[in-house]
Amino acid sequence: MLIDSNIIIYATQPEYPELRNFIEINAPFISAVSYVEVLGYHKLNEQEKQFLEIFF
């Protein structure tokens, strides 16, 4: 399974714990394009960036 960059960004938000759980259980793949899109997202704060760096 390949997940979209928007799903990854939503997973950083506290109101989506079920999404993080889904990702953890299913261990989907992330494309190189999604990786660049997510880490380049202009509204990410420092805490979200740290979470995503661990996630990737």
mmCIF file of C-alpha atoms in Angstrom:
data_model
loop_
_atom_site.group_PDB
_atom_site.id
_atom_site.type_symbol
_atom_site.label_atom_id
_atom_site.label_comp_id
_atom_site.label_asym_id
_atom_site.label_seq_id
_atom_site.Cartn_x
_atom_site.Cartn_y
_atom_site.Cartn_z
ATOM 1 C CA MET A 1 0.000 0.000 0.000
ATOM 2 C CA LEU A 2 1.273 3.470 -0.906
ATOM 3 C CA ILE A 3 -0.023 6.460 1.057
ATOM 4 C CA ASP A 4 -0.464 9.998 -0.179
ATOM 5 C CA SER A 5 1.401 12.982 1.267
ATOM 6 C CA ASN A 6 -1.842 14.537 2.548
ATOM 7 C CA ILE A 7 -2.553 11.441 4.649
ATOM 8 C CA ILE A 8 0.922 11.688 6.173
ATOM 9 C CA ILE A 9 0.404 15.371 6.991
ATOM 10 C CA TYR A 10 -2.997 14.669 8.572
ATOM 11 C CA ALA A 11 -1.389 11.946 10.695
ATOM 12 C CA THR A 12 0.734 14.591 12.433
ATOM 13 C CA GLN A 13 -2.396 16.291 13.786
ATOM 14 C CA PRO A 14 -3.544 15.340 17.318
ATOM 15 C CA GLU A 15 -7.172 14.943 16.213
ATOM 16 C CA TYR A 16 -6.322 11.916 14.014
ATOM 17 C CA PRO A 17 -5.004 9.196 16.369
ATOM 18 C CA GLU A 18 -6.874 6.498 14.426
ATOM 19 C CA LEU A 19 -4.957 7.469 11.289
ATOM 20 C CA ARG A 20 -1.608 7.122 13.078
ATOM 21 C CA ASN A 21 -2.758 3.753 14.401
ATOM 22 C CA PHE A 22 -3.755 2.623 10.898
ATOM 23 C CA ILE A 23 -0.352 3.630 9.524
ATOM 24 C CA GLU A 24 1.471 1.904 12.354
ATOM 25 C CA ILE A 25 -0.440 -1.360 11.909
ATOM 26 C CA ASN A 26 -0.294 -1.477 8.100
ATOM 27 C CA ALA A 27 3.212 -0.053 7.544
ATOM 28 C CA PRO A 28 2.446 1.440 4.109
ATOM 29 C CA PHE A 29 5.101 2.559 1.653
ATOM 30 C CA ILE A 30 5.875 6.218 1.036
ATOM 31 C CA SER A 31 7.046 7.454 -2.359
ATOM 32 C CA ALA A 32 10.054 9.729 -2.740
ATOM 33 C CA VAL A 33 7.714 12.409 -4.094
ATOM 34 C CA SER A 34 5.508 12.219 -0.977
ATOM 35 C CA TYR A 35 8.609 12.412 1.206
ATOM 36 C CA VAL A 36 9.678 15.674 -0.465
ATOM 37 C CA GLU A 37 6.133 17.088 -0.470
ATOM 38 C CA VAL A 38 5.583 16.369 3.209
ATOM 39 C CA LEU A 39 8.874 17.722 4.521
ATOM 40 C CA GLY A 40 8.490 20.757 2.252
ATOM 41 C CA TYR A 41 4.962 21.540 3.457
ATOM 42 C CA HIS A 42 5.068 25.198 4.509
ATOM 43 C CA LYS A 43 2.687 24.901 7.482
ATOM 44 C CA LEU A 44 4.625 22.215 9.375
ATOM 45 C CA ASN A 45 5.906 23.311 12.744
ATOM 46 C CA GLU A 46 9.135 22.048 14.297
ATOM 47 C CA GLN A 47 7.405 19.371 16.391
ATOM 48 C CA GLU A 48 5.621 17.977 13.319
ATOM 49 C CA LYS A 49 8.879 17.935 11.340
ATOM 50 C CA GLN A 50 10.569 15.960 14.119
ATOM 51 C CA PHE A 51 7.670 13.492 14.172
ATOM 52 C CA LEU A 52 7.904 13.050 10.410
ATOM 53 C CA GLU A 53 11.650 12.552 10.434
ATOM 54 C CA ILE A 54 11.140 9.680 12.897
ATOM 55 C CA PHE A 55 8.215 8.424 10.822
ATOM 56 C CA PHE A 56 10.292 8.245 7.653
#
